[in-house]
Coordinates of C-alpha atoms in Angstrom, one line a residue:
M837 CA 7.5 -19.6 29.0
W838 CA 7.8 -15.9 28.3
Y839 CA 9.9 -14.6 25.4
E840 CA 11.2 -11.1 24.8
A841 CA 9.4 -9.3 22.0
N842 CA 11.5 -8.2 19.1
P843 CA 12.0 -4.4 18.4
A844 CA 9.2 -4.2 15.9
Q845 CA 6.8 -6.0 18.2
K846 CA 7.7 -3.6 21.1
G847 CA 6.8 -0.6 18.9
L848 CA 3.5 -2.2 17.9
W849 CA 2.6 -3.0 21.5
V850 CA 3.2 0.7 22.4
L851 CA 0.9 1.8 19.5
D852 CA -1.8 -0.6 20.8
Q853 CA -1.9 1.4 24.1
V854 CA -3.2 4.4 22.2
E855 CA -6.9 4.0 21.5
Q856 CA -6.9 6.0 18.3
L857 CA -4.0 4.1 16.8
R858 CA -5.2 0.5 17.6
P859 CA -7.0 -0.1 14.3
T860 CA -3.9 1.0 12.3
S861 CA -2.0 -2.1 13.5
L862 CA -4.6 -4.6 12.1
I863 CA -4.1 -6.5 8.8
P864 CA -7.6 -7.3 7.5
T865 CA -8.3 -9.5 4.4
V866 CA -11.6 -10.1 2.8
M867 CA -11.8 -12.8 0.1
E868 CA -14.9 -13.6 -1.8
F869 CA -15.4 -17.1 -3.2
T870 CA -17.6 -18.1 -6.1
G871 CA -18.5 -21.6 -6.9
D872 CA -19.6 -24.5 -4.7
V873 CA -17.7 -24.0 -1.4
D874 CA -17.8 -26.7 1.2
H875 CA -18.2 -24.4 4.2
D876 CA -17.5 -27.0 6.9
L877 CA -14.3 -27.9 5.1
L878 CA -13.2 -24.2 4.8
V879 CA -13.9 -23.5 8.4
A880 CA -11.9 -26.6 9.4
A881 CA -9.0 -25.6 7.2
V882 CA -8.9 -22.1 8.6
R883 CA -9.0 -23.4 12.2
R884 CA -6.3 -25.9 11.5
V885 CA -4.0 -23.3 10.0
L886 CA -4.5 -20.6 12.6
G887 CA -4.1 -23.1 15.4
R888 CA -0.9 -24.7 14.3
H889 CA 1.3 -21.5 14.2
P890 CA 2.8 -20.5 17.6
A891 CA 2.9 -16.8 16.7
L892 CA -0.9 -16.8 16.3
R893 CA -1.5 -18.1 19.8
S894 CA 0.7 -15.3 21.4
L895 CA -0.3 -13.4 24.5
F896 CA 1.6 -10.2 25.4
R897 CA 2.4 -8.4 28.6
L898 CA 4.6 -5.7 30.0
D899 CA 7.1 -6.9 32.5
I900 CA 7.4 -3.8 34.6
E901 CA 10.3 -5.1 36.8
H902 CA 12.5 -5.8 33.8
R903 CA 11.0 -3.1 31.6
R904 CA 10.4 -5.3 28.6
I905 CA 7.5 -6.4 26.4
E906 CA 7.2 -10.2 26.3
Y907 CA 5.0 -12.9 25.0
R908 CA 4.1 -16.5 25.4
T909 CA 2.7 -18.8 22.7
D910 CA 0.5 -21.2 24.7
G911 CA -2.7 -19.2 24.4
A912 CA -6.0 -20.7 23.2
P913 CA -6.2 -21.0 19.4
A914 CA -7.9 -18.2 17.5
E915 CA -11.7 -18.1 16.9
A916 CA -12.8 -19.1 13.5
G917 CA -16.6 -19.2 13.0
F918 CA -19.3 -19.7 10.4
I919 CA -22.4 -17.6 9.7
D920 CA -25.0 -18.7 7.2
A921 CA -26.1 -15.1 6.5
A922 CA -28.3 -16.2 3.6
A923 CA -30.3 -18.6 5.8
E924 CA -30.4 -16.3 8.8
G925 CA -31.7 -13.3 6.8
W926 CA -28.9 -10.9 7.4
S927 CA -29.5 -7.6 5.8
R928 CA -27.0 -5.9 3.6
E929 CA -26.4 -3.2 6.2
E930 CA -25.8 -5.8 8.9
L931 CA -23.3 -7.6 6.7
E932 CA -21.4 -4.5 5.9
R933 CA -21.3 -3.6 9.6
L934 CA -20.2 -7.2 10.5
V935 CA -17.3 -7.0 8.0
E936 CA -16.3 -3.6 9.3
L937 CA -16.2 -4.9 12.9
L938 CA -14.4 -8.1 11.9
C939 CA -11.7 -6.1 10.1
Y940 CA -11.1 -3.3 12.7
T941 CA -12.2 -4.4 16.2
P942 CA -9.0 -4.2 18.3
F943 CA -7.7 -7.3 20.0
D944 CA -6.9 -7.6 23.7
L945 CA -3.3 -8.7 23.3
G946 CA -3.0 -9.9 26.9
T947 CA -6.0 -12.2 26.9
E948 CA -7.0 -13.3 23.4
A949 CA -5.4 -14.7 20.3
P950 CA -4.3 -11.8 17.9
V951 CA -6.2 -13.2 14.9
R952 CA -9.9 -13.9 14.0
A953 CA -11.6 -15.4 11.0
E954 CA -15.2 -15.8 9.9
V955 CA -16.6 -17.7 7.0
I956 CA -19.9 -16.1 5.8
R957 CA -22.3 -17.8 3.4
L958 CA -24.1 -15.3 1.1
E959 CA -26.8 -16.0 -1.5
Q960 CA -24.4 -16.2 -4.4
S961 CA -21.0 -16.4 -2.9
T962 CA -18.9 -17.0 0.3
L963 CA -16.8 -14.5 2.2
L964 CA -13.7 -15.3 4.3
V965 CA -12.8 -12.4 6.6
L966 CA -9.4 -12.8 8.2
T967 CA -7.9 -10.2 10.5
V968 CA -4.5 -10.5 12.1
H969 CA -2.7 -8.1 14.4
H970 CA 0.5 -6.8 12.9
I971 CA 2.4 -7.7 16.1
V972 CA 2.3 -11.4 15.0
C973 CA 2.0 -11.1 11.3
D974 CA 3.5 -9.1 8.4
G975 CA 2.4 -8.9 4.8
W976 CA 4.6 -11.8 3.8
S977 CA 3.1 -14.0 6.5
R978 CA -0.4 -13.1 5.4
S979 CA 0.3 -14.4 1.9
L980 CA 1.7 -17.6 3.4
L981 CA -1.4 -18.0 5.6
M982 CA -3.9 -17.6 2.7
A983 CA -1.9 -20.1 0.6
E984 CA -1.8 -22.6 3.4
I985 CA -5.5 -22.4 4.1
A986 CA -6.2 -23.1 0.4
A987 CA -3.7 -26.1 0.4
V988 CA -5.3 -27.6 3.5
Y989 CA -8.8 -27.3 2.0
R990 CA -7.7 -28.9 -1.3
A991 CA -6.0 -31.8 0.4
S992 CA -8.9 -32.4 2.8
A993 CA -11.4 -32.3 -0.1
A994 CA -9.3 -35.0 -1.8
G995 CA -9.2 -37.1 1.4
L996 CA -5.5 -36.6 1.8
E997 CA -3.4 -35.4 4.7
P998 CA -1.9 -32.0 3.7
V999 CA 1.9 -31.8 3.5
L1000 CA 2.8 -29.0 5.9
S1001 CA 6.2 -28.0 7.2
S1002 CA 6.8 -27.7 11.0
P1003 CA 6.3 -24.0 11.8
P1004 CA 9.3 -22.5 13.6
H1005 CA 8.8 -20.7 16.9
P1006 CA 9.0 -17.0 16.5
S1007 CA 11.7 -16.7 19.1
E1008 CA 13.9 -18.8 16.9
V1009 CA 13.7 -16.3 14.0
V1010 CA 16.2 -13.4 14.6
T1011 CA 16.1 -10.7 12.0
M1012 CA 17.5 -7.8 14.1
L1013 CA 21.0 -7.0 15.2
A1014 CA 22.1 -7.9 18.7
A1015 CA 23.2 -5.1 21.0
D1016 CA 26.9 -5.5 20.4
E1017 CA 26.5 -5.7 16.6
L1018 CA 24.1 -2.7 16.7
A1019 CA 26.8 -0.5 18.3
D1020 CA 29.1 -1.1 15.3
R1021 CA 26.4 -0.6 12.6
L1022 CA 24.3 2.2 13.9
P1023 CA 26.8 5.1 13.3
D1024 CA 26.9 4.2 9.6
V1025 CA 23.1 4.4 9.3
V1026 CA 23.0 7.7 11.2
E1027 CA 25.7 9.2 9.0
R1028 CA 23.7 8.2 5.9
L1029 CA 20.5 9.9 7.1
A1030 CA 21.9 12.8 9.2
G1031 CA 20.9 16.2 7.9
A1032 CA 17.9 15.2 6.0
P1033 CA 14.6 16.9 6.9
I1034 CA 12.5 14.6 9.0
A1035 CA 9.3 16.0 7.6
V1036 CA 8.3 15.6 3.9
D1037 CA 6.8 18.8 2.5
V1038 CA 3.8 17.6 0.5
P1039 CA 2.6 20.7 -1.4
F1040 CA -1.1 19.8 -1.3
R1041 CA -1.2 19.0 2.5
R1042 CA -3.7 21.2 4.3
D1043 CA -3.4 22.6 7.7
T1044 CA -6.1 21.3 10.0
D1045 CA -6.7 20.4 13.7
D1046 CA -8.6 17.3 12.6
T1047 CA -6.8 14.3 14.0
S1048 CA -8.9 11.6 12.3
L1049 CA -7.0 8.8 10.8
A1050 CA -9.7 7.8 8.3
G1051 CA -8.1 7.1 5.0
A1052 CA -8.9 6.5 1.4
T1053 CA -7.2 5.2 -1.8
L1054 CA -6.8 6.5 -5.3
A1055 CA -4.9 4.7 -8.0
T1056 CA -3.7 5.1 -11.6
R1057 CA -2.6 2.4 -14.0
F1058 CA -0.2 3.1 -16.8
D1059 CA -0.9 1.6 -20.2
E1060 CA 1.3 -1.1 -21.5
E1061 CA 3.3 1.2 -23.7
L1062 CA 4.2 3.7 -21.0
T1063 CA 4.9 0.8 -18.6
E1064 CA 7.4 -0.8 -21.0
A1065 CA 9.0 2.5 -21.7
L1066 CA 9.4 3.4 -18.1
L1067 CA 10.7 0.0 -17.0
A1068 CA 13.2 0.0 -19.9
A1069 CA 14.5 3.5 -18.9
A1070 CA 14.7 2.4 -15.3
G1071 CA 16.4 -0.8 -16.3
E1072 CA 19.3 1.2 -17.8
E1073 CA 20.3 2.2 -14.3
G1074 CA 19.5 -1.2 -12.8
C1075 CA 16.4 -0.1 -11.1
T1076 CA 13.5 -2.3 -10.1
P1077 CA 9.9 -1.1 -10.4
F1078 CA 10.1 -0.2 -6.7
M1079 CA 13.2 1.9 -7.2
A1080 CA 11.5 3.6 -10.1
G1081 CA 8.6 4.3 -7.9
V1082 CA 10.9 5.9 -5.3
A1083 CA 12.5 8.1 -8.0
L1084 CA 9.0 9.1 -9.3
L1085 CA 7.9 10.1 -5.8
A1086 CA 11.0 12.2 -5.0
G1087 CA 11.0 13.7 -8.5
T1088 CA 7.3 14.6 -8.4
L1089 CA 7.5 16.2 -4.9
A1090 CA 10.5 18.2 -6.0
R1091 CA 8.8 19.4 -9.2
T1092 CA 5.7 20.5 -7.4
G1093 CA 7.3 21.9 -4.2
G1094 CA 10.5 23.4 -2.8
Q1095 CA 12.0 20.4 -1.0
R1096 CA 15.0 18.6 -2.5
D1097 CA 16.1 16.1 0.2
F1098 CA 13.6 13.4 1.3
L1099 CA 13.3 10.6 3.9
F1100 CA 10.7 8.0 3.0
A1101 CA 9.7 5.0 5.1
F1102 CA 9.8 1.5 3.7
G1103 CA 8.7 -1.8 5.1
W1104 CA 11.7 -4.3 4.8
P1105 CA 10.3 -7.9 4.8
G1106 CA 13.3 -9.3 6.8
R1107 CA 13.2 -12.6 4.8
S1108 CA 16.7 -12.5 3.3
D1109 CA 17.5 -15.8 5.0
P1110 CA 15.8 -18.7 3.2
A1111 CA 15.5 -20.6 6.5
V1112 CA 12.8 -18.1 7.6
A1113 CA 11.0 -17.7 4.3
E1114 CA 8.1 -19.8 5.4
A1115 CA 7.9 -18.5 9.0
I1116 CA 4.7 -16.9 10.3
G1117 CA 5.2 -13.9 12.5
M1118 CA 6.2 -10.2 12.6
F1119 CA 9.8 -10.1 11.3
M1120 CA 9.7 -6.9 9.1
N1121 CA 11.4 -3.7 9.9
T1122 CA 10.8 -0.1 8.9
V1123 CA 13.8 1.4 7.2
M1124 CA 14.5 4.9 5.8
I1125 CA 15.3 5.6 2.2
R1126 CA 17.0 9.0 1.6
V1127 CA 16.8 10.6 -1.8
S1128 CA 18.2 14.0 -2.6
L1129 CA 18.5 16.0 -5.8
D1130 CA 18.9 19.6 -7.0
D1131 CA 17.8 21.7 -9.9
T1132 CA 20.4 20.2 -12.3
T1133 CA 19.6 16.6 -11.5
T1134 CA 18.6 14.5 -14.5
W1135 CA 16.2 11.6 -14.4
R1136 CA 19.1 9.2 -15.0
E1137 CA 20.9 10.6 -12.0
L1138 CA 17.8 10.5 -9.9
L1139 CA 17.3 6.8 -10.8
R1140 CA 20.8 6.1 -9.9
T1141 CA 20.4 7.9 -6.5
A1142 CA 17.2 6.0 -5.8
R1143 CA 18.8 2.6 -6.6
I1144 CA 21.8 3.3 -4.4
S1145 CA 19.7 4.7 -1.5
A1146 CA 17.3 1.7 -1.7
M1147 CA 20.2 -0.7 -1.6
E1148 CA 21.7 1.0 1.4
A1149 CA 18.4 0.9 3.1
F1150 CA 18.0 -2.8 2.3
M1151 CA 21.4 -3.5 3.8
D1152 CA 20.4 -1.7 7.0
G1153 CA 17.2 -3.7 7.3
D1154 CA 18.4 -5.4 10.4
V1155 CA 19.0 -2.1 12.3
P1156 CA 15.9 -1.5 14.5
L1157 CA 13.9 1.7 13.7
D1158 CA 13.8 2.8 17.3
A1159 CA 17.6 2.9 17.5
V1160 CA 17.8 5.0 14.4
T1161 CA 15.0 7.3 15.6
A1162 CA 16.7 7.8 19.0
A1163 CA 19.9 8.8 17.3
L1164 CA 18.4 11.1 14.7
K1165 CA 15.5 12.6 16.7
P1166 CA 16.1 12.3 20.4
E1167 CA 13.4 15.0 21.1
R1168 CA 10.8 12.6 19.6
D1169 CA 7.4 14.4 19.9
A1170 CA 5.1 11.7 18.5
I1171 CA 4.5 8.0 19.2
W1172 CA 4.0 7.4 15.4
P1173 CA 5.4 8.0 12.9
P1174 CA 8.8 8.2 14.6
L1175 CA 10.4 9.7 11.5
S1176 CA 9.0 10.3 8.0
A1177 CA 5.2 10.3 7.7
V1178 CA 5.4 9.3 4.0
L1179 CA 5.6 5.7 3.1
V1180 CA 6.7 4.0 -0.2
N1181 CA 6.2 0.3 -0.7
M1182 CA 5.5 -2.5 -3.1
A1183 CA 1.9 -3.4 -2.9
E1184 CA 1.4 -6.6 -1.0
V1185 CA -1.7 -8.2 -2.6
P1186 CA -2.6 -11.8 -1.8
K1187 CA -3.0 -14.0 -4.8
D1188 CA -6.4 -15.6 -5.7
M1189 CA -7.2 -18.6 -3.6
E1190 CA -8.2 -21.7 -5.6
L1191 CA -10.0 -24.2 -3.4
A1192 CA -11.1 -26.4 -6.3
P1193 CA -11.8 -26.2 -10.0
G1194 CA -14.2 -23.4 -10.4
V1195 CA -14.0 -22.4 -6.7
V1196 CA -11.8 -19.3 -6.5
G1197 CA -11.5 -16.6 -3.9
R1198 CA -10.5 -13.0 -4.9
L1199 CA -9.4 -10.1 -2.7
Q1200 CA -12.2 -7.6 -2.0
P1201 CA -11.8 -3.9 -1.2
L1202 CA -11.8 -3.2 2.5
P1203 CA -14.8 -1.4 4.1
S1204 CA -12.6 1.4 5.4
L1205 CA -9.0 2.4 5.8
H1206 CA -7.2 3.5 9.0
M1207 CA -3.9 5.4 8.3
K1208 CA -0.7 4.8 10.1
Y1209 CA 1.2 7.2 7.8
D1210 CA -0.1 10.5 6.4
L1211 CA 0.5 9.4 2.8
G1212 CA 1.6 6.1 1.2
L1213 CA 2.6 5.4 -2.3
F1214 CA 2.3 1.7 -3.4
V1215 CA 3.9 0.3 -6.5
C1216 CA 2.4 -2.8 -8.2
L1217 CA 3.5 -4.4 -11.5
N1218 CA 0.4 -6.2 -12.8
E1219 CA 1.2 -9.0 -15.3
E1220 CA -2.3 -10.3 -16.0
S1221 CA -2.7 -12.0 -19.4
G1222 CA 1.1 -11.6 -19.9
R1223 CA 0.8 -7.8 -20.3
R1224 CA 2.7 -5.7 -17.9
R1225 CA 0.9 -2.6 -16.4
L1226 CA 2.4 -0.5 -13.7
E1227 CA 0.0 0.7 -11.1
L1228 CA 0.6 3.4 -8.6
S1229 CA -1.9 3.8 -5.7
V1230 CA -1.9 6.4 -3.0
D1231 CA -3.3 5.8 0.5
Y1232 CA -4.0 9.2 2.1
T1233 CA -5.4 10.6 5.3
Q1234 CA -8.6 12.3 4.4
A1235 CA -8.3 15.0 7.1
L1236 CA -5.0 16.1 5.6
Y1237 CA -5.5 15.7 1.8
A1238 CA -8.5 16.4 -0.4
R1239 CA -9.5 13.8 -2.9
D1240 CA -9.0 16.1 -5.9
S1241 CA -5.5 17.1 -4.7
V1242 CA -4.5 13.4 -4.5
A1243 CA -5.9 12.8 -7.9
G1244 CA -3.9 15.7 -9.2
F1245 CA -0.8 14.2 -7.5
L1246 CA -1.4 11.0 -9.4
S1247 CA -1.5 13.0 -12.6
D1248 CA 1.8 14.6 -11.6
L1249 CA 3.3 11.2 -11.0
R1250 CA 2.1 10.2 -14.5
R1251 CA 3.7 13.3 -16.0
S1252 CA 6.9 12.5 -14.3
A1253 CA 6.8 8.9 -15.7
L1254 CA 6.2 10.3 -19.2
S1255 CA 9.2 12.7 -18.8
L1256 CA 11.5 10.0 -17.4
S1257 CA 10.6 7.5 -20.1
H1258 CA 11.0 10.1 -22.8
S1259 CA 14.5 11.2 -21.9
L1260 CA 16.7 10.2 -19.1
E1261 CA 18.9 13.2 -19.8
E1262 CA 16.1 15.7 -19.1
T1263 CA 16.4 17.5 -15.8
V1264 CA 13.8 16.5 -13.3
S1265 CA 12.9 20.1 -12.5
D1266 CA 12.4 21.0 -16.2
P1267 CA 9.9 23.9 -16.1
S1268 CA 8.4 22.8 -19.5
A1269 CA 7.0 19.8 -17.6
T1270 CA 5.0 21.9 -15.2
A1271 CA 1.2 21.8 -15.7
V1272 CA -0.3 24.9 -17.2
D1273 CA -3.3 26.8 -15.9
V1274 CA -6.6 25.4 -17.3
S1275 CA -8.9 27.2 -14.8
T1276 CA -10.6 29.4 -17.5
P1277 CA -12.3 28.6 -20.8
E1278 CA -9.9 30.8 -22.7
A1279 CA -6.8 29.1 -21.1
R1280 CA -8.2 25.7 -22.0
I1281 CA -8.9 26.7 -25.6
E1282 CA -5.5 28.2 -26.0
L1283 CA -3.8 25.1 -24.6
V1284 CA -5.6 22.7 -26.9
R1285 CA -4.9 24.9 -29.9
S1286 CA -1.2 25.1 -29.2
L1287 CA -1.0 21.3 -28.8
W1288 CA -2.9 20.6 -32.1
K1289 CA -0.5 23.0 -33.9
E1290 CA 2.5 21.3 -32.2
I1291 CA 1.4 17.7 -33.0
L1292 CA -0.1 18.3 -36.5
K1293 CA 2.7 20.8 -37.5
I1294 CA 0.2 23.4 -38.7
D1295 CA 0.1 27.2 -38.2
E1296 CA -3.6 27.7 -37.7
V1297 CA -6.6 25.6 -36.6
A1298 CA -10.3 26.3 -36.3
D1299 CA -11.9 25.6 -33.0
D1300 CA -14.6 23.5 -34.6
A1301 CA -12.5 21.6 -37.1
S1302 CA -12.3 17.8 -36.8
F1303 CA -8.9 16.5 -35.6
F1304 CA -8.9 13.9 -38.4
D1305 CA -9.9 16.5 -41.1
V1306 CA -6.8 18.6 -40.5
G1307 CA -4.2 15.9 -40.7
G1308 CA -4.7 13.8 -37.6
D1309 CA -4.6 10.0 -37.4
S1310 CA -5.0 7.3 -34.7
L1311 CA -1.3 7.5 -33.7
L1312 CA -1.3 11.3 -33.5
L1313 CA -4.5 11.1 -31.4
I1314 CA -2.6 8.9 -28.8
V1315 CA 0.2 11.5 -28.8
L1316 CA -2.4 14.3 -28.2
V1317 CA -3.9 12.3 -25.3
E1318 CA -0.4 12.0 -23.7
R1319 CA 0.4 15.7 -24.3
L1320 CA -2.9 16.9 -22.9
T1321 CA -2.5 14.7 -19.9
Q1322 CA 1.1 15.8 -19.3
T1323 CA 0.4 19.6 -19.6
S1324 CA -3.1 19.8 -18.0
G1325 CA -2.8 17.3 -15.1
R1326 CA -6.0 15.7 -16.2
A1327 CA -6.4 11.9 -16.5
L1328 CA -7.9 11.8 -20.0
K1329 CA -9.2 8.8 -21.9
T1330 CA -8.5 8.1 -25.5
M1331 CA -12.1 7.4 -26.4
D1332 CA -13.3 10.7 -24.8
I1333 CA -10.7 12.6 -26.9
F1334 CA -11.8 10.7 -30.0
R1335 CA -15.5 11.5 -29.4
A1336 CA -15.0 15.1 -28.6
G1337 CA -13.1 15.5 -31.9
T1338 CA -12.5 19.3 -32.0
V1339 CA -10.5 22.0 -30.2
R1340 CA -13.6 23.2 -28.5
G1341 CA -14.6 19.7 -27.5
H1342 CA -11.2 18.8 -26.1
A1343 CA -11.1 22.1 -24.1
E1344 CA -14.5 21.2 -22.6
L1345 CA -13.0 17.9 -21.4
L1346 CA -10.3 19.8 -19.5
A1347 CA -13.0 21.7 -17.5
A1348 CA -13.7 18.5 -15.5
P1349 CA -11.9 18.2 -12.1
A1350 CA -8.7 16.2 -12.1
A1351 CA -9.6 12.6 -11.3
G1352 CA -7.6 9.6 -10.3
A1353 CA -8.1 6.3 -12.1
A1354 CA -8.8 3.1 -10.4
A1355 CA -8.1 2.8 -8.5
G1356 CA -21.8 -6.6 25.0
S1357 CA -19.8 -8.0 28.0
G1358 CA -20.7 -11.7 28.0
G1359 CA -19.6 -14.6 25.9
S1360 CA -16.6 -14.8 23.6
A1361 CA -15.1 -12.0 21.6
R1362 CA -16.8 -13.4 18.5
D1363 CA -20.2 -13.6 20.2
R1364 CA -19.9 -10.0 21.4
L1365 CA -18.9 -8.8 18.0
I1366 CA -21.7 -10.6 16.1
G1367 CA -24.2 -9.7 18.8
A1368 CA -23.3 -6.0 18.4
V1369 CA -24.1 -6.2 14.7
R1370 CA -27.5 -7.8 15.1
A1371 CA -28.4 -5.4 18.0
G1372 CA -27.2 -2.4 16.0
G1373 CA -24.8 -1.5 18.8
Q1374 CA -21.2 -0.3 18.7
G1375 CA -19.5 -3.5 19.9

């Protein structure tokens, strides 16, 4: 039986028809396990989980007569294989190429299951590489799949039958408005977004004819003190960490450029109904968050605007993006992105997978990145060891943005966070928060001198005097690090400032570039992919 695809799936099917965009719709996951893994048991657990969910057996087609994208769920179960790379003598280069191909080789959505998995035994560890097409899986579903694989493994290892709920059929999960309801709701969404510039003016975006979608990631993690101060300030206006991230993004772009009205894309999970919380499939929707400000807007007002705008967007999570796009931009000139090319999201990071005591799988960095958006800001609140640290990571298209420029933007975001947490009544566009020129030795020396005088409350300071000899202490050193970071745009480390010790030494640290902180034709599809690696071909 054929079922009509939901609006998000229709959009993803269209993207899959454009060769360059096909890898951008894949969701790859690489987990590395340490400890004594039972490989047969792990492969069996993966096969069982992937085979039992109807969405993961979907095959898609275009029904030309009725002009609709549709799918059925009686396809063959996904391939899940095992490679003993240690015993077979796979080289490091072969393994790297294998993982790359497993992660980003497109699926034939009409003839093969839209998911693949491979368990790979290495000398000292085991890899699980799982790749799912976005058309049948969202970030929420991926986390469910990884947790279910671990649960099945643990139960099987104990000789027990795993307790698993009956998976719903994706056609039973409805997260988008029906046509009659859409007619009533769409005008309100359009009114909320109308007049906002579709494009986001990112000041450091470069003009280029390069259409490559290759991406990279940089990240910065706030210390515990700044995190707590920022969250406390945001909490005064009822803002979540995500809403605070939206405010920081809009505020920073406004401080560094001329735009004051922004549309940001956001992935709404579509899981507000508890009945579908455990469903595997593609049920999310892309919604638009509009944030506007002017030169008199304070951080408190911007937080309030971000909270209200985010809540409005969440409430519109069941309005299909294509309907919004058609109403706002009928002259649509690109398949993707239909509206804003800047994304802001909470980071969706799968938890560690514990298979047995001492056998734990941890998420590994992906071999490469294929960008669907020009720029993406991801917000993550890390609570390891009971200490909260806010992390901001930026995914960026390398053809459009230089690494140093993105690193500088992360420093700008950090300065915005410092300003916001220092005073909610400060105007966002406060010119005193603008980074100063540190391009010459003289400018760097003058900046450091002025900050020493400000912090130590002294009138004169020698360039070779020790910070601690002229009245500094450990607390004032931390203040100096924050002020140097705020005014210079450089991500400075406390120990580096401590060791440098003098005005001249600190000025030399500012001379370094701004840097982000870290962050064949026969056989089955699996046979062709693995054969391509061993043969050194392109797959």
